[in-house]
mmCIF file of C-alpha atoms in Angstrom:
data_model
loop_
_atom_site.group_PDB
_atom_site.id
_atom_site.type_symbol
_atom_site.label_atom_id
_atom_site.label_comp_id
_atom_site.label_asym_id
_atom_site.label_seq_id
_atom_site.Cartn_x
_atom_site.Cartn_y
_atom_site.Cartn_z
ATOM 1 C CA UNK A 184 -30.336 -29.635 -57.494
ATOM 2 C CA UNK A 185 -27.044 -30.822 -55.815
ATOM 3 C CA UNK A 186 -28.878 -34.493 -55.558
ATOM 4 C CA UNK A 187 -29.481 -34.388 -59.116
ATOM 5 C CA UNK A 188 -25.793 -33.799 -60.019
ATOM 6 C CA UNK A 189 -24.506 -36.065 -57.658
ATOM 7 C CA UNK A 190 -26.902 -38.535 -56.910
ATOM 8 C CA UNK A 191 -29.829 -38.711 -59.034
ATOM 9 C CA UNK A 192 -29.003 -37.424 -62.500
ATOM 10 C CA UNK A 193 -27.175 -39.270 -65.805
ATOM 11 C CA UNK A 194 -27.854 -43.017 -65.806
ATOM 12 C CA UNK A 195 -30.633 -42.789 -62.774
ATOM 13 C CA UNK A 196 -32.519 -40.297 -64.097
ATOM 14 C CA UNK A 197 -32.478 -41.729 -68.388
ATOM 15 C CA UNK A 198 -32.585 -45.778 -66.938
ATOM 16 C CA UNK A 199 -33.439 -45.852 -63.428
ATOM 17 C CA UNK A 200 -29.964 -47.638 -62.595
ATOM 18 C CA UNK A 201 -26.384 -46.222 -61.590
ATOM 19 C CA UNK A 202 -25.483 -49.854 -62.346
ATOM 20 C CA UNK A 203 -22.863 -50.176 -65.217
ATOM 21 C CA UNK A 204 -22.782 -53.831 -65.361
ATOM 22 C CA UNK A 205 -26.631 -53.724 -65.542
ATOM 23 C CA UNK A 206 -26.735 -50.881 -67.922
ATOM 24 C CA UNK A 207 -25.011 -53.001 -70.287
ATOM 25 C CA UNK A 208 -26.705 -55.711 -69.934
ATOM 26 C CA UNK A 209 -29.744 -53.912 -70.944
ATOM 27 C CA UNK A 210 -28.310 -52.353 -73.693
ATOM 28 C CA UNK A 211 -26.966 -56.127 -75.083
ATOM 29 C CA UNK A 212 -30.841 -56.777 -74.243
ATOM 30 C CA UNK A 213 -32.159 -54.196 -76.641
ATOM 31 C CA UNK A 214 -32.726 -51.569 -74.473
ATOM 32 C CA UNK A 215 -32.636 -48.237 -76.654
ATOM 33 C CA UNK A 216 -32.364 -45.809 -73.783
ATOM 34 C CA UNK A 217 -29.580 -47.879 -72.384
ATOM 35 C CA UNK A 218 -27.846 -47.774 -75.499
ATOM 36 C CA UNK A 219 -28.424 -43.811 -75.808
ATOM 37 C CA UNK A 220 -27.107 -43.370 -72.563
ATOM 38 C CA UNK A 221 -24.345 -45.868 -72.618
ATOM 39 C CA UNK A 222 -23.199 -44.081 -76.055
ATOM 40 C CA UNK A 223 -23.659 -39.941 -74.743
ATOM 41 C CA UNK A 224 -21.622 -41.292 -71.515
ATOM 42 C CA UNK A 225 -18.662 -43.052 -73.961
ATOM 43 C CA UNK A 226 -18.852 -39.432 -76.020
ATOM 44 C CA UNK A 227 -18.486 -37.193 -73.130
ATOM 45 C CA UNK A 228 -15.797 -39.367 -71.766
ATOM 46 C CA UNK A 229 -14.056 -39.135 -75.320
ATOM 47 C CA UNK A 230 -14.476 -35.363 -75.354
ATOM 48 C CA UNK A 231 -12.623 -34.858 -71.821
ATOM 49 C CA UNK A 232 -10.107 -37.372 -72.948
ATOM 50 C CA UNK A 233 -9.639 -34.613 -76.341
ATOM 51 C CA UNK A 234 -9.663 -31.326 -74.197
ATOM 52 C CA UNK A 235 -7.240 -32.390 -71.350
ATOM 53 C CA UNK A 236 -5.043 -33.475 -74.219
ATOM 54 C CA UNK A 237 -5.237 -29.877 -75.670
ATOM 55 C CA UNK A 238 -4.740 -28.182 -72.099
ATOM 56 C CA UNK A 239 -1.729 -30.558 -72.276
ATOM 57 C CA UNK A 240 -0.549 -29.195 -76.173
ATOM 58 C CA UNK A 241 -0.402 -32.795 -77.266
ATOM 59 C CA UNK A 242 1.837 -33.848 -75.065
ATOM 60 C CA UNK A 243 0.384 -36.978 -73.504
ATOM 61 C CA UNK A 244 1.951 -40.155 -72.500
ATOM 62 C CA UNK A 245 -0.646 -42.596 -71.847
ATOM 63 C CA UNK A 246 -4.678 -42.795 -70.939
ATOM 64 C CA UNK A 247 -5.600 -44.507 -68.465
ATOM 65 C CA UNK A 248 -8.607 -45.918 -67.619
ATOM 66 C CA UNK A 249 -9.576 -46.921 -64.454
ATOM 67 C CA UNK A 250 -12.913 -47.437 -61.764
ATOM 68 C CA UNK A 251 -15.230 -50.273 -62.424
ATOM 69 C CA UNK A 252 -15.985 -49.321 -65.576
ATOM 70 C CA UNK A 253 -13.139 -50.196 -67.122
ATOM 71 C CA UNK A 254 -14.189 -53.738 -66.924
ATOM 72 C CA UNK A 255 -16.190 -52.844 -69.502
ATOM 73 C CA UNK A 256 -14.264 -54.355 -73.087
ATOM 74 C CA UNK A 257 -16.851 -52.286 -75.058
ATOM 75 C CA UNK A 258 -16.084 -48.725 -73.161
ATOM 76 C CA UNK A 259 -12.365 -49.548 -73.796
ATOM 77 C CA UNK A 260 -12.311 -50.422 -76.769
ATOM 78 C CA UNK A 261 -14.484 -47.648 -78.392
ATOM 79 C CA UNK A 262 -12.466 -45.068 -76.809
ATOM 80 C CA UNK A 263 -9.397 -46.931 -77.899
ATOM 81 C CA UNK A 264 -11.263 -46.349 -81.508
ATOM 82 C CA UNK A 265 -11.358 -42.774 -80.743
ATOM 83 C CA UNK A 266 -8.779 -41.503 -78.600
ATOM 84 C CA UNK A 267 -5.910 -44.180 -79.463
ATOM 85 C CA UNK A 268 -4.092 -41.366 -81.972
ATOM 86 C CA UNK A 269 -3.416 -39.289 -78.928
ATOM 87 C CA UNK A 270 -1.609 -41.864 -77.146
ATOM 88 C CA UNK A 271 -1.762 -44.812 -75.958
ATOM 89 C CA UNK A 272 -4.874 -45.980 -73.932
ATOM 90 C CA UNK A 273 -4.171 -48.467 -71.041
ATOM 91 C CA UNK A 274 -7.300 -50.053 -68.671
ATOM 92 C CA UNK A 275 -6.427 -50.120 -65.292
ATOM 93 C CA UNK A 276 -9.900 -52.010 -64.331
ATOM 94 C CA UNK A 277 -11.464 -51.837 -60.407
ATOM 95 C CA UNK A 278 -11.788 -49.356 -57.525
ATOM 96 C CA UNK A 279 -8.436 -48.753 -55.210
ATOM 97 C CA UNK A 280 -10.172 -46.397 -53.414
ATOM 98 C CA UNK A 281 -9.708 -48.541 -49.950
ATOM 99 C CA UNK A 282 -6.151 -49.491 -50.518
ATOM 100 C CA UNK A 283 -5.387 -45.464 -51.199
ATOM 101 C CA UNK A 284 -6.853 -44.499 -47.899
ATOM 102 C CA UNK A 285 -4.885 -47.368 -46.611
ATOM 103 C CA UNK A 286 -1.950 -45.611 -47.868
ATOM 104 C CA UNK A 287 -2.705 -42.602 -46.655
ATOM 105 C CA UNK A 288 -3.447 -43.655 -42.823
ATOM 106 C CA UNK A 289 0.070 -45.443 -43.502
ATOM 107 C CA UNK A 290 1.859 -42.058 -44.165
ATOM 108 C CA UNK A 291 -0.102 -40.258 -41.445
ATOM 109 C CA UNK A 292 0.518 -42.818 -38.771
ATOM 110 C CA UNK A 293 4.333 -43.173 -39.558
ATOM 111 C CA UNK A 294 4.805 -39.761 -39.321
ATOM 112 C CA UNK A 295 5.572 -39.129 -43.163
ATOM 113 C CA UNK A 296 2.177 -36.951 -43.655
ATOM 114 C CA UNK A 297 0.446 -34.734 -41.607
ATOM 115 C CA UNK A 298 -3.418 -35.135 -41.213
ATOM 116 C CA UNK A 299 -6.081 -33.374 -43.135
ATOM 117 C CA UNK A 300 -8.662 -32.062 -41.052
ATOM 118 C CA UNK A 301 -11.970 -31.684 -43.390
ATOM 119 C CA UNK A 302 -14.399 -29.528 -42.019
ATOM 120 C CA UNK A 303 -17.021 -30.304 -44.981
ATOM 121 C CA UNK A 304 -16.761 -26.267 -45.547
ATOM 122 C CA UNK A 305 -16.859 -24.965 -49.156
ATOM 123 C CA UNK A 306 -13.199 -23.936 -50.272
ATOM 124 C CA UNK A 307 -14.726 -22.512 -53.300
ATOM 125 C CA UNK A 308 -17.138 -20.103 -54.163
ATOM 126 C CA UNK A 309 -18.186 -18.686 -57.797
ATOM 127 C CA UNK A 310 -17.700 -15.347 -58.369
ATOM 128 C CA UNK A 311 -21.070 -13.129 -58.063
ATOM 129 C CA UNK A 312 -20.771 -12.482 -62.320
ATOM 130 C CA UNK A 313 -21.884 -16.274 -62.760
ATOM 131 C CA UNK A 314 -24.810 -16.003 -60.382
ATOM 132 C CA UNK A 315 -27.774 -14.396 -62.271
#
């Protein structure tokens, strides 16, 4: 189950590809599953977009976009379309995921930060009421 949430499930499991870039690719190639699951993905991301700004009482500055995905001028702009009236949506496009580790070995090794130590122990558990 947890490789189908993490690994195997959404665009693997309706196209056979985690690839964005191919995904739409196929769907500019006619692919109709693609383009379903190009289109549910857009929605969903829409929908978190609208809840977080109600957790937030309207009071939102800015989206942002960011990840490789945000390369994508057709994700952008539809949730522009959608989400633009909440505030303004801004595409920061491409991973940083390096450069913020770099940044955080830079605070640990100058002695601004103390390490993490990760022990790949769960830090949460659900209560017993949701297990059936």
């Amino acid at each position: 189950m947890l490789s189908l949430c993490h690994k195997t499930g959404g665009f693997v499991s309706l196209t056979g590809t985690s690839d964005a870039i191919e995904l739409t690719e196929r769907v500019a190639g006619g692919d109709e599953a693609c383009r379903l699951a190009w289109d549910a993905m857009i929605y969903q991301i829409g929908k978190a977009i609208g809840s977080m700004a109600v957790v937030l009482e309207g009071r939102v500055d800015g989206i942002l976009l960011g990840g490789g995905m945000a390369h994508s001028e057709d994700l952008v702009q539809r949730l522009r379309d959608t989400c633009a009236w909440i505030a303004p949506v801004t595409a920061y496009p491409g991973e940083f995921e390096m450069e913020a580790m770099a940044a955080g070995a830079r605070r640990v090794l100058s002695g601004a930060e103390e390490p993490k130590r990760y022990t790949g122990d769960p830090v949460w558990n659900p209560p017993t009421c949701w297990i059936d």
